[in-house]
């Protein structure tokens, strides 16, 4: 397997609105991140992925961009941005920007021109179609509920929006659109940023017949109708040829619809497209026909299957990023761990998993102190456009508010977006003003200041793992293989190269579990564990151990 810096790097994701508010207006900002650069360096991460910080009306918290060349004033100025970039580089860290170019905001100048009249030169920057039988052009549904088409009275036509109606989809068929996008990418790369996380990149090429979708689940529609359109690879290869290849950067493609069967088409070493992907297969586990608020059961077996299948699919030709949550999903400790009795143990277990699987780990802000989901009381406390849209849709169909809020508290995106918990002071030390979204009341127990002082705390455990990854290349480049166990709550695997063999044993349950390793026990040494006195005995609840032969 080819060795290269972005494979051994560890990414840390910052959701700018919720990281640190330096001026007390309730909104996290770039100056706030600058204040915390030493914290990030102390943690030991290599690359920061910064959520969108561009000009935006914030219908979807910055994933609806109205000007790609401006920093949103609530986050700071271009000068603040430059200092942030410099501060990261001084500390040996790199910066990934979020590139959101499947759609713009409806308040972007291109769209404002586009909607004026059918002959406007910008008309063709977006997808405009006539209605059918008094309704939208087809039956496509938006990710955030309702039709994916919005009627615009000015020209009596509909425009396509796969996400909210304030996020019209860009028409990549138009070469001018593509050149405009490349210009945006060049602008930020020329400032010195180190790469991009590309938002919903498999969606940029549309199936232009816009045929109705008749498939059993929304996920099927995404996979087979919205994603991986006919020209997607032509477009990404053009972007690579014209822009990306001229810089020493890293690129991560995000996206629903990148399945293991098409993964290598995006990241195969011979493809000249992207370096790695955030696939969402394990994130969409539990999604029923109607998506996240229509849950179905799943378990560890399905998670392991996806990990194994993807590892095989990538082989030595492609690469993924490994993560268990981000700003679009519930907190991983609440979702996959036990956020009550075994919060610390399961936080560390998930840390060990992310940092010892094959792929570039991505840590979401707050995981390093064990942050959990929040219980919001009513819809007015919810902030996410997705939650609000589905609330309207489901309550209109007869669901009562309390039932919906329960669903939102388990599966909604606001869980991951509450302010970072820095200390015990008011607002968890996030900032002096009332935060834009409620602080999790558990901040008095769970916060950076107290976690950092615990020698056996979660933060220190992350530090140790990050250090180990630097010193044990087998954890980066070694082969991966699951070691199946009788107990279904266990995930045990091996990492191996010519000179080293490591085993990772994880107990995803509140019960003690016995496990087996394929070598004599006297040849094993515990490198790290989340309980004191880890040996070879049975695994205790949520116990995680890393062994070396
Ligand atoms: O959170 C989801 C909606 O249920 C995911 O399906 C999400 O839409 C998908 O992972 C794409 O996410 C990205 O693009 C969206 C934005 O809302 C997300 O925050 C972003 O990560 C549209 O730009
Ligand atoms: Ca602020």
XYZ file of C-alpha atoms and ligand atoms in Angstrom, residues 15 49 60 63-64 98 100 103 143-144 163 167 197 199-200 218 254-256 280 284 287 292 326-329 385-386 390 413 417, ligand 1:
55
model
C -18.481 22.649 13.730
C -11.853 19.930 9.005
C -28.860 24.800 6.940
C -24.433 24.428 3.963
C -26.409 27.010 1.989
C -15.884 22.295 3.463
C -20.439 22.685 -0.751
C -26.091 23.432 -4.376
C -33.668 14.884 2.135
C -35.375 17.283 4.492
C -32.000 19.470 0.282
C -30.567 25.046 -1.340
C -14.112 17.795 2.448
C -20.163 17.818 0.558
C -22.534 15.286 -1.123
C -35.647 6.740 0.607
C -18.677 12.846 1.488
C -21.782 11.360 0.454
C -24.910 9.340 0.649
C -22.312 6.675 5.277
C -27.602 5.041 7.820
C -32.971 4.136 8.854
C -33.859 8.666 10.264
C -20.304 13.988 12.897
C -22.559 17.064 12.840
C -25.277 15.121 10.952
C -25.788 12.274 13.408
C -34.079 22.592 9.478
C -34.401 18.838 8.952
C -40.144 16.516 9.604
C -28.817 16.295 14.209
C -24.499 20.529 17.517
O -28.131 14.386 7.755
C -28.610 13.922 6.753
C -30.015 14.132 6.376
O -30.784 13.059 6.872
C -27.732 13.221 5.850
O -28.390 12.392 4.997
C -27.021 14.340 5.135
O -27.926 15.083 4.423
C -26.018 13.814 4.165
O -25.093 13.118 4.905
C -25.352 14.994 3.454
O -24.874 15.909 4.402
C -24.215 17.051 4.002
O -24.971 17.846 3.117
C -26.159 18.439 3.614
C -25.973 19.123 4.974
O -27.219 19.400 5.537
C -25.173 18.269 5.917
O -24.934 18.955 7.114
C -23.906 17.905 5.214
O -23.004 17.210 6.048
C -26.592 19.435 2.592
O -25.535 20.304 2.297
